[in-house]
């Protein structure tokens, strides 16, 4: 087993995950969260995940060992802010060529590291492995070790070639890299009982800076933020913190869990989105620090700050509540934002008509149900046409999503607000909640919508009217021809990874008397890619059992 394979196996077997504890040994090896397959258009590969997890360390050089496109496509695509060095925004790549593929790219990598150190003299160089050099066998660990010894400078290998898995796995492999080579290698000048680590916060649009002033006021020091607005030395001496907060994601749970095991640093999972979650996180930080030796009066001061900030935030939000109350929101995002932003929107008086869960874990989905009820409309995946239809049918007033979905909202002439990593506004903490409400209000009541919704005077029908007529005509044709309707139903694709439709699945379940998702996967490959269709397959199995297509004795 290669070093990368062994590391991936170790990452999958995550004992810090509550869900993983109750699984069999075989199931535990599949990971604490459902892993999406690379190439499933699920938001990036492992290399991308590792890069976005570590690139917010601002004063180091991030060198991508691979074709220039790997760096070009990942360079500066997230709005992580810095309060100091901007070296992290400079793109470095070895730009390997065909000659390197034939003869190996290790010499080119070594020369690139030397050139970076000669020109920029950073405190460390992070070297990211990509698919091509990994497949030709470049040993970046050996090159980094040799360069580190030669130049007396930390050169950190990040073994996360894209083909090993999805972005979430890359986050964890990035965590393994700093656990193996960075954390614990430096000592802080001094420590206090109020030192904490924040893990999984990337300071997008400056969100960390909306939280840090409150912690400063309480005397709580962020010893290291991994990795938003971080300096190399801060990460290196983060093992001296008294407690850690894992910011609303299990993407780096391996870092939090191993720091607890190795350095006795307790951690909790919290969120900075929404007034209630922000207050809960501050109280939990105070509680953990008191348990680790901080004076008990810290909790009194924390509650006083919470009371003041909540009152101030609600006072600033109050003028907007009447304007936003009852407005409907469609949330198309993923991961933790699928529930953490839900809580924030509900506090502002908005109504959620649906939230996407394509990249969400089972825990994320459970939290959505807690917030929105058991009948919450959770969207696994949908085509642009389906999304447009849903926007129209649900009569949502605004859509919150990433940049890739914005044009669907604009086509539907619906207000849209960027909620993903490319956004330019920070929405964390009390200040962020007020800003989110203000931005939603701006988008909803922008006068441009009234103008764009008017039909152009030179057209008898708008394109929406023509599209609606086409959709209605298609539905009428299907209603008039049951054979055609049945064929259309059976043609509907369920597994997009392996292009398996409803008809193929129904035939396989009936003919093979299949009773489990795993058996269906073995027979058709459906559900064995990104796994996003497994819920649909389970529903089909239940329907087959109920209809008698599968004998009850087998179904049981």
Coordinates of C-alpha atoms in Angstrom, one line a residue:
X1 CA 0.0 0.0 0.0
X2 CA 1.4 3.4 -1.0
X3 CA 1.9 6.2 1.5
X4 CA -1.0 8.1 0.0
X5 CA -3.3 5.1 0.1
X6 CA -2.4 4.4 3.7
X7 CA -3.0 8.1 4.6
X8 CA -6.4 8.0 2.9
X9 CA -7.3 4.8 4.7
X10 CA -6.4 6.4 8.0
X11 CA -8.4 9.5 7.2
X12 CA -11.5 7.5 6.3
X13 CA -11.4 5.6 9.6
X14 CA -12.3 8.7 11.6
X15 CA -13.1 7.8 15.3
X16 CA -13.8 11.4 16.1
X17 CA -17.0 11.2 14.0
X18 CA -20.1 10.2 16.1
X19 CA -21.7 8.5 13.1
X20 CA -18.6 6.4 12.4
X21 CA -18.5 4.9 15.8
X22 CA -21.6 2.8 15.4
X23 CA -20.5 1.3 12.0
X24 CA -19.0 -2.0 11.3
X25 CA -15.3 -2.2 10.5
X26 CA -16.0 -2.5 6.8
X27 CA -18.3 0.5 6.8
X28 CA -15.9 2.6 8.8
X29 CA -13.3 2.3 6.1
X30 CA -15.7 4.2 3.8
X31 CA -15.3 7.3 5.8
X32 CA -17.2 9.3 8.5
X33 CA -19.1 11.2 5.8
X34 CA -20.3 10.0 2.4
X35 CA -17.5 10.7 0.0
X36 CA -18.3 12.0 -3.4
X37 CA -16.5 10.5 -6.4
X38 CA -14.1 12.7 -8.3
X39 CA -15.3 13.7 -11.7
X40 CA -18.9 13.9 -10.4
X41 CA -19.0 17.7 -10.8
X42 CA -19.4 17.8 -7.0
X43 CA -17.4 20.8 -6.4
X44 CA -13.8 20.0 -7.0
X45 CA -11.1 17.3 -6.6
X46 CA -8.8 16.4 -3.7
X47 CA -6.1 18.7 -4.9
X48 CA -8.6 21.6 -5.0
X49 CA -9.8 20.7 -1.5
X50 CA -6.2 20.7 -0.1
X51 CA -5.4 24.0 -1.8
X52 CA -8.4 25.9 -0.5
X53 CA -7.8 24.5 3.0
X54 CA -4.2 25.7 3.2
X55 CA -3.9 28.6 0.9
X56 CA -5.3 31.1 3.5
X57 CA -2.0 30.6 5.3
X58 CA -0.8 34.0 4.0
X59 CA 2.9 34.2 4.4
X60 CA 4.0 30.9 2.8
X61 CA 4.6 30.1 -0.8
X62 CA 2.1 27.6 -2.3
X63 CA 3.8 25.7 -5.1
X64 CA 1.7 23.5 -7.3
X65 CA 3.7 20.6 -8.8
X66 CA 1.8 19.8 -12.0
X67 CA 0.5 21.2 -15.3
X68 CA -0.1 25.0 -15.2
X69 CA -3.8 24.4 -15.6
X70 CA -4.0 22.9 -12.1
X71 CA -2.7 26.2 -10.6
X72 CA -4.6 28.3 -13.1
X73 CA -7.9 26.8 -12.2
X74 CA -7.3 26.9 -8.5
X75 CA -5.5 30.2 -8.1
X76 CA -7.2 32.9 -6.0
X77 CA -10.7 31.6 -6.7
X78 CA -11.8 32.2 -3.1
X79 CA -12.0 35.5 -1.2
X80 CA -9.8 34.6 1.7
X81 CA -8.5 37.9 3.2
X82 CA -5.2 38.7 4.9
X83 CA -4.1 41.3 7.5
X84 CA -0.5 40.9 6.6
X85 CA 1.5 39.2 3.8
X86 CA 0.0 38.7 0.4
X87 CA 2.4 36.0 -0.7
X88 CA -0.4 33.4 -0.6
X89 CA -2.0 35.2 -3.6
X90 CA 1.0 34.7 -5.8
X91 CA 0.6 31.6 -8.0
X92 CA 3.6 29.2 -8.2
X93 CA 3.7 26.1 -10.4
X94 CA 6.3 23.8 -11.8
X95 CA 4.4 23.8 -15.1
X96 CA 5.6 20.3 -16.0
X97 CA 5.9 19.4 -19.7
X98 CA 5.9 16.3 -21.8
X99 CA 9.7 15.9 -21.2
X100 CA 9.0 15.9 -17.4
X101 CA 6.3 13.3 -17.9
X102 CA 8.9 11.0 -19.7
X103 CA 11.9 11.7 -17.5
X104 CA 10.3 12.7 -14.3
X105 CA 9.6 16.1 -12.8
X106 CA 11.6 15.9 -9.5
X107 CA 14.5 18.0 -10.7
X108 CA 12.2 20.7 -11.9
X109 CA 10.4 20.7 -8.6
X110 CA 13.6 21.0 -6.7
X111 CA 14.7 23.9 -8.9
X112 CA 11.3 25.6 -8.4
X113 CA 11.6 25.4 -4.6
X114 CA 15.1 26.9 -4.8
X115 CA 13.9 29.7 -7.0
X116 CA 11.0 30.6 -4.7
X117 CA 13.3 30.6 -1.6
X118 CA 15.9 32.7 -3.4
X119 CA 13.4 35.3 -4.6
X120 CA 10.8 35.5 -1.8
X121 CA 12.4 33.8 1.3
X122 CA 9.1 32.7 2.8
X123 CA 9.0 31.0 6.2
X124 CA 7.9 27.8 4.5
X125 CA 7.0 26.4 1.1
X126 CA 3.9 24.1 0.7
X127 CA 4.2 21.7 -2.3
X128 CA 1.0 20.3 -3.7
X129 CA 1.0 17.0 -5.6
X130 CA -1.3 16.8 -8.6
X131 CA -2.5 13.9 -10.8
X132 CA 0.2 13.9 -13.5
X133 CA 3.3 13.8 -11.3
X134 CA 1.6 11.4 -8.9
X135 CA 0.9 9.0 -11.8
X136 CA 4.5 9.2 -13.2
X137 CA 5.8 8.5 -9.7
X138 CA 7.4 11.8 -8.6
X139 CA 8.3 11.4 -4.9
X140 CA 7.5 14.9 -3.6
X141 CA 8.2 13.7 0.0
X142 CA 11.8 12.9 -0.9
X143 CA 12.3 16.2 -2.8
X144 CA 10.7 18.3 0.0
X145 CA 12.9 16.5 2.6
X146 CA 16.1 17.1 0.5
X147 CA 15.1 20.8 -0.2
X148 CA 14.3 21.4 3.4
X149 CA 17.6 20.1 4.6
X150 CA 19.6 21.9 1.8
X151 CA 17.9 25.3 2.3
X152 CA 17.2 25.0 6.1
X153 CA 13.6 25.9 5.5
X154 CA 10.4 24.0 6.1
X155 CA 9.2 22.5 2.7
X156 CA 5.9 20.8 3.3
X157 CA 4.6 18.0 1.0
X158 CA 0.8 18.0 0.5
X159 CA 0.0 14.6 -1.0
X160 CA -3.5 15.1 -2.4
X161 CA -3.5 14.4 -6.2
X162 CA -7.0 15.0 -7.6
X163 CA -7.7 11.4 -8.6
X164 CA -7.7 10.1 -5.0
X165 CA -11.1 11.6 -4.2
X166 CA -13.3 14.7 -3.8
X167 CA -12.7 18.1 -2.3
X168 CA -13.8 17.0 1.2
X169 CA -11.1 14.3 1.2
X170 CA -8.6 16.9 0.1
X171 CA -9.5 19.1 3.1
X172 CA -8.6 16.2 5.4
X173 CA -5.4 15.3 3.5
X174 CA -4.3 19.0 3.9
X175 CA -5.0 18.6 7.6
X176 CA -2.8 15.5 7.7
X177 CA 0.0 17.4 6.0
X178 CA 0.1 20.1 8.7
X179 CA -0.3 17.5 11.4
X180 CA 2.7 15.6 10.1
X181 CA 5.0 18.5 9.2
X182 CA 3.9 21.8 10.8
X183 CA 1.9 21.6 14.1
X184 CA 4.1 21.2 17.1
X185 CA 7.3 22.3 15.4
X186 CA 7.5 25.8 16.9
X187 CA 6.8 27.3 20.4
X188 CA 4.9 30.5 21.1
X189 CA 6.6 33.3 23.0
X190 CA 4.0 32.9 25.8
X191 CA 0.8 31.2 26.5
X192 CA -2.4 32.2 28.5
X193 CA -5.4 30.3 29.8
X194 CA -7.4 32.1 27.1
X195 CA -5.7 30.6 24.0
X196 CA -7.9 28.9 21.5
X197 CA -7.6 27.5 18.0
X198 CA -10.2 28.0 15.3
X199 CA -10.2 25.1 12.8
X200 CA -11.9 25.2 9.4
X201 CA -12.4 29.0 9.2
X202 CA -10.9 30.5 6.1
X203 CA -11.7 34.2 6.6
X204 CA -13.7 34.4 3.4
X205 CA -14.5 38.1 2.7
X206 CA -13.0 38.8 6.2
X207 CA -15.5 36.8 8.3
X208 CA -12.9 36.0 10.9
X209 CA -12.5 39.8 11.5
X210 CA -16.3 40.0 12.4
X211 CA -15.7 37.5 15.3
X212 CA -12.2 38.4 16.5
X213 CA -13.0 41.8 18.1
X214 CA -15.5 40.1 20.4
X215 CA -12.9 37.5 21.4
X216 CA -10.4 40.2 21.9
X217 CA -12.8 42.1 24.2
X218 CA -13.2 39.0 26.3
X219 CA -9.4 38.5 26.5
X220 CA -9.6 35.3 24.4
X221 CA -6.6 35.0 22.1
X222 CA -6.9 33.2 18.8
X223 CA -3.5 31.4 19.0
X224 CA -4.0 30.0 15.5
X225 CA -6.8 30.0 13.0
X226 CA -6.4 27.1 10.6
X227 CA -6.2 28.5 8.2
X228 CA -7.9 31.9 7.7
X229 CA -5.5 34.8 7.9
X230 CA -2.9 32.5 9.4
X231 CA 0.9 32.9 9.6
X232 CA 3.1 29.8 9.4
X233 CA 4.4 30.1 12.9
X234 CA 0.9 30.4 14.3
X235 CA -0.1 27.0 12.8
X236 CA 3.3 25.6 14.0
X237 CA 2.7 26.5 17.6
X238 CA -1.1 25.9 17.7
X239 CA -0.5 22.8 19.8
X240 CA -0.2 25.1 22.9
X241 CA -3.9 26.2 22.7
X242 CA -6.2 25.3 25.6
X243 CA -9.3 24.5 23.4
X244 CA -10.4 24.4 19.8
X245 CA -13.5 25.3 17.9
X246 CA -14.2 23.4 14.7
X247 CA -16.2 25.8 12.6
X248 CA -19.4 24.1 11.4
X249 CA -17.8 21.5 9.3
X250 CA -16.2 18.1 9.7
X251 CA -13.8 18.8 6.8
X252 CA -11.0 19.0 9.2
X253 CA -12.3 16.9 12.0
X254 CA -9.1 14.8 11.8
X255 CA -7.0 17.9 12.8
X256 CA -9.3 18.7 15.8
X257 CA -9.4 15.0 16.9
X258 CA -5.7 14.4 16.6
X259 CA -4.8 17.6 18.4
X260 CA -7.0 16.4 21.2
X261 CA -5.3 13.0 21.3
X262 CA -1.7 14.3 20.9
X263 CA -1.9 17.6 22.9
X264 CA -5.0 17.2 25.1
X265 CA -6.8 20.1 23.4
X266 CA -10.7 19.6 23.6
X267 CA -12.8 20.8 20.7
X268 CA -16.4 21.4 19.8
X269 CA -18.2 22.0 16.5
X270 CA -19.9 25.4 16.3
X271 CA -21.1 28.0 13.8
X272 CA -20.6 31.7 13.5
X273 CA -23.7 32.1 11.2
X274 CA -26.8 33.5 12.9
X275 CA -27.3 35.3 16.2
X276 CA -28.3 32.2 18.2
X277 CA -25.4 30.0 16.8
X278 CA -22.9 32.8 17.4
X279 CA -24.0 33.2 21.1
X280 CA -23.9 29.4 21.6
X281 CA -20.3 29.3 20.2
X282 CA -19.1 32.1 22.4
X283 CA -20.6 30.3 25.5
X284 CA -19.0 27.0 24.5
X285 CA -15.6 28.6 24.0
X286 CA -15.9 30.1 27.5
X287 CA -17.0 26.9 29.0
X288 CA -14.1 24.9 27.6
X289 CA -11.5 27.5 28.6
X290 CA -12.9 27.5 32.2
X291 CA -12.6 23.7 32.2
X292 CA -9.0 24.1 31.2
X293 CA -8.1 26.6 33.9
X294 CA -9.5 30.0 32.9
X295 CA -11.3 32.0 35.7
X296 CA -15.0 31.3 36.1
X297 CA -15.8 35.0 35.7
X298 CA -15.1 34.6 32.0
X299 CA -18.6 33.1 31.6
X300 CA -20.2 36.2 33.2
X301 CA -18.3 38.5 30.9
X302 CA -19.2 36.3 27.9
X303 CA -22.9 36.5 28.8
X304 CA -22.7 40.2 29.2
X305 CA -21.1 40.6 25.8
X306 CA -23.7 38.3 24.2
X307 CA -26.6 40.2 25.8
X308 CA -25.2 43.5 24.6
X309 CA -24.4 42.3 21.0
X310 CA -27.7 40.4 20.6
X311 CA -29.7 43.5 21.6
X312 CA -27.6 45.7 19.3
X313 CA -28.0 43.2 16.4
X314 CA -31.8 42.9 16.8
X315 CA -32.1 46.7 17.0
X316 CA -30.3 47.0 13.7
X317 CA -32.3 44.2 12.1
X318 CA -35.7 45.5 13.3
X319 CA -36.2 48.1 10.5
X320 CA -35.8 45.2 8.0
X321 CA -38.0 42.6 9.6
X322 CA -41.3 44.0 8.3
X323 CA -39.9 44.2 4.8
X324 CA -38.5 40.7 4.9
X325 CA -41.1 38.9 7.0
X326 CA -42.7 36.1 5.0
X327 CA -40.4 36.6 1.9
X328 CA -39.5 33.2 0.5
X329 CA -35.9 32.1 -0.1
X330 CA -34.5 29.2 -2.2
X331 CA -31.1 28.3 -0.9
X332 CA -28.8 26.5 -3.4
X333 CA -25.5 25.9 -1.7
X334 CA -24.0 22.9 0.0
X335 CA -22.2 21.5 3.0
X336 CA -22.7 23.3 6.3
X337 CA -24.2 26.4 4.7
X338 CA -27.2 24.3 3.8
X339 CA -28.3 24.4 7.4
X340 CA -26.2 27.1 9.1
X341 CA -27.5 29.8 6.8
X342 CA -31.0 28.4 7.2
X343 CA -30.9 29.3 10.9
X344 CA -29.7 32.8 10.1
X345 CA -32.4 33.4 7.5
X346 CA -35.2 32.2 9.8
X347 CA -34.0 34.6 12.4
X348 CA -34.5 37.4 9.9
X349 CA -38.1 36.3 9.4
X350 CA -37.6 34.8 6.0
X351 CA -39.3 31.5 4.9
X352 CA -37.2 28.7 3.3
X353 CA -38.9 27.0 0.3
X354 CA -36.0 24.6 -0.2
X355 CA -32.3 24.0 0.4
X356 CA -29.8 22.0 -1.6
X357 CA -28.0 19.1 0.1
X358 CA -25.9 17.8 -2.8
X359 CA -22.6 18.2 -0.8
X360 CA -24.2 17.9 2.6
X361 CA -23.5 15.0 5.1
X362 CA -26.1 13.0 7.0
X363 CA -25.5 15.2 10.0
X364 CA -26.1 18.3 7.9
X365 CA -29.4 16.9 6.7
X366 CA -30.5 16.1 10.2
X367 CA -29.8 19.6 11.2
X368 CA -31.9 20.9 8.3
X369 CA -34.8 18.7 9.5
X370 CA -34.4 20.2 13.0
X371 CA -34.6 23.7 11.6
X372 CA -37.2 23.3 8.8
X373 CA -39.2 20.3 10.0
X374 CA -39.4 16.7 8.8
X375 CA -41.0 17.8 5.5
X376 CA -38.1 20.1 4.6
X377 CA -37.6 20.4 0.9
X378 CA -34.1 19.1 0.4
X379 CA -32.7 19.2 -3.1
X380 CA -30.2 16.6 -4.1
X381 CA -29.5 17.7 -7.6
X382 CA -31.5 19.4 -10.4
X383 CA -30.9 20.5 -14.0
X384 CA -31.0 24.2 -14.8
X385 CA -34.4 23.7 -16.4
X386 CA -35.8 22.0 -13.2
X387 CA -34.3 24.8 -11.1
X388 CA -36.0 27.4 -13.2
X389 CA -39.3 25.5 -13.0
X390 CA -38.9 25.3 -9.2
X391 CA -38.2 29.0 -8.9
X392 CA -41.3 29.7 -10.9
X393 CA -43.6 27.2 -9.2
X394 CA -42.4 27.8 -5.6
X395 CA -42.8 31.6 -6.2
X396 CA -39.6 32.2 -4.2
X397 CA -38.8 35.9 -3.8
X398 CA -35.0 35.5 -3.9
X399 CA -32.4 32.8 -4.5
X400 CA -29.2 32.5 -2.5
X401 CA -26.5 30.5 -4.3
X402 CA -23.1 30.4 -5.8
X403 CA -22.1 32.1 -8.9
X404 CA -22.7 29.1 -11.2
X405 CA -26.5 29.3 -10.5
X406 CA -26.9 33.0 -10.7
X407 CA -27.9 33.0 -14.3
X408 CA -30.8 30.8 -13.7
X409 CA -32.1 33.2 -11.2
X410 CA -31.5 36.1 -13.5
X411 CA -33.3 34.3 -16.3
X412 CA -36.2 33.9 -14.0
X413 CA -36.0 37.6 -13.2
X414 CA -35.5 36.8 -9.6
X415 CA -33.3 38.6 -7.1
X416 CA -30.1 36.7 -6.4
X417 CA -27.4 36.9 -3.7
X418 CA -24.0 35.2 -3.7
X419 CA -23.6 33.0 -0.6
X420 CA -20.6 31.0 -1.6
X421 CA -16.9 31.5 -1.3
X422 CA -16.6 34.1 -4.1
X423 CA -18.8 36.5 -2.2
X424 CA -17.6 40.0 -1.4
X425 CA -19.6 40.4 1.8
X426 CA -18.9 38.7 5.2
X427 CA -21.9 37.2 7.0
X428 CA -20.3 35.8 10.2
X429 CA -21.2 36.8 13.8
X430 CA -23.6 39.5 14.9
X431 CA -22.2 42.1 12.5
X432 CA -22.4 39.5 9.6
X433 CA -26.1 38.8 10.4
X434 CA -26.9 42.4 10.1
X435 CA -25.0 42.6 6.8
X436 CA -26.8 39.6 5.4
X437 CA -30.1 41.1 6.2
X438 CA -29.1 44.4 4.6
X439 CA -27.8 42.7 1.4
X440 CA -31.0 40.6 1.1
X441 CA -33.1 43.7 1.5
X442 CA -31.0 45.5 -1.2
X443 CA -31.4 42.6 -3.6
X444 CA -35.2 42.2 -3.0
X445 CA -36.1 45.8 -3.3
X446 CA -33.8 46.8 -6.1
X447 CA -35.9 48.7 -8.6
X448 CA -34.3 46.9 -11.5
X449 CA -36.6 43.9 -11.0
X450 CA -39.7 45.9 -11.7
X451 CA -38.2 47.1 -15.0
X452 CA -36.9 43.7 -16.2
X453 CA -40.2 42.0 -15.5
X454 CA -42.0 44.2 -17.9
X455 CA -42.5 42.7 -21.3
X456 CA -40.5 44.4 -24.1
X457 CA -42.8 46.6 -26.2
X458 CA -41.6 45.1 -29.4
X459 CA -42.6 41.5 -28.5
X460 CA -46.1 40.1 -28.3
X461 CA -45.0 37.3 -26.0
X462 CA -42.1 37.2 -23.6
X463 CA -39.6 34.3 -23.7
X464 CA -41.1 33.0 -20.4
X465 CA -44.6 32.9 -21.9
X466 CA -43.2 30.9 -24.9
X467 CA -41.3 28.6 -22.6
X468 CA -44.4 28.1 -20.4
X469 CA -46.5 27.3 -23.4
X470 CA -43.9 24.7 -24.6
X471 CA -43.8 23.1 -21.2
X472 CA -47.6 23.0 -21.0
X473 CA -47.8 21.5 -24.5
X474 CA -45.3 18.8 -23.6
X475 CA -47.3 18.0 -20.5
X476 CA -50.5 17.8 -22.4
X477 CA -49.0 15.5 -25.0
X478 CA -47.8 13.1 -22.3
X479 CA -51.2 13.2 -20.5
X480 CA -52.9 12.3 -23.8
X481 CA -50.7 9.4 -24.5
X482 CA -50.1 7.0 -21.5
X483 CA -47.6 4.9 -23.5
X484 CA -45.5 8.0 -24.2
X485 CA -45.9 9.1 -20.6
X486 CA -44.7 5.8 -19.3
X487 CA -41.7 5.8 -21.7
X488 CA -40.8 9.3 -20.6
X489 CA -41.0 8.3 -16.9
X490 CA -38.8 5.3 -17.5
X491 CA -36.3 7.4 -19.4
X492 CA -35.8 9.8 -16.5
X493 CA -32.2 9.5 -15.4
X494 CA -31.6 8.6 -11.7
X495 CA -27.8 7.9 -11.5
X496 CA -26.0 10.6 -13.4
X497 CA -22.6 9.2 -12.7
X498 CA -23.4 6.0 -14.6
X499 CA -26.3 7.2 -16.7
X500 CA -28.8 4.7 -15.3
X501 CA -32.5 5.5 -15.7
X502 CA -35.7 4.6 -13.9
X503 CA -36.7 1.8 -16.3
X504 CA -33.3 0.0 -15.9
X505 CA -33.5 0.2 -12.2
X506 CA -37.1 -1.0 -12.0
X507 CA -36.3 -3.9 -14.3
X508 CA -33.2 -4.8 -12.3
X509 CA -35.1 -4.7 -9.0
X510 CA -37.9 -6.8 -10.3
X511 CA -35.9 -9.4 -12.3
X512 CA -33.1 -9.7 -9.8
X513 CA -35.4 -9.5 -6.7
X514 CA -33.0 -7.0 -5.3
X515 CA -33.7 -5.7 -1.8
X516 CA -30.8 -3.3 -1.0
X517 CA -29.0 -0.3 -2.4
X518 CA -25.8 -2.3 -2.5
X519 CA -27.4 -5.1 -4.5
X520 CA -28.8 -2.5 -7.0
X521 CA -25.4 -1.0 -7.3
X522 CA -23.8 -4.4 -8.0
X523 CA -26.3 -5.1 -10.7
X524 CA -26.5 -1.6 -12.4
X525 CA -23.6 0.5 -11.0
X526 CA -26.2 3.0 -9.9
X527 CA -25.4 4.7 -6.6
X528 CA -21.8 3.6 -6.8
X529 CA -20.5 7.0 -8.0
X530 CA -21.2 10.2 -6.0
X531 CA -23.9 8.4 -4.1
X532 CA -26.3 11.2 -4.6
X533 CA -29.0 9.0 -6.0
X534 CA -29.0 6.4 -3.2
X535 CA -32.0 8.0 -1.5
X536 CA -34.0 7.7 -4.7
X537 CA -33.0 4.1 -5.1
X538 CA -34.1 3.4 -1.5
X539 CA -37.5 4.9 -2.3
X540 CA -37.8 2.7 -5.4
X541 CA -36.9 -0.3 -3.4
X542 CA -39.6 0.6 -0.9
X543 CA -42.1 1.1 -3.7
X544 CA -41.2 -2.3 -5.2
X545 CA -41.6 -4.0 -1.9
X546 CA -45.0 -2.3 -1.3
X547 CA -46.2 -3.3 -4.8
X548 CA -45.1 -6.9 -4.4
X549 CA -42.5 -6.7 -7.2
X550 CA -40.1 -8.1 -4.6
X551 CA -41.4 -11.0 -2.4
X552 CA -42.0 -9.8 1.1
X553 CA -39.8 -12.6 2.5
X554 CA -36.8 -11.2 0.6
X555 CA -37.6 -7.6 1.4
X556 CA -37.7 -8.4 5.0

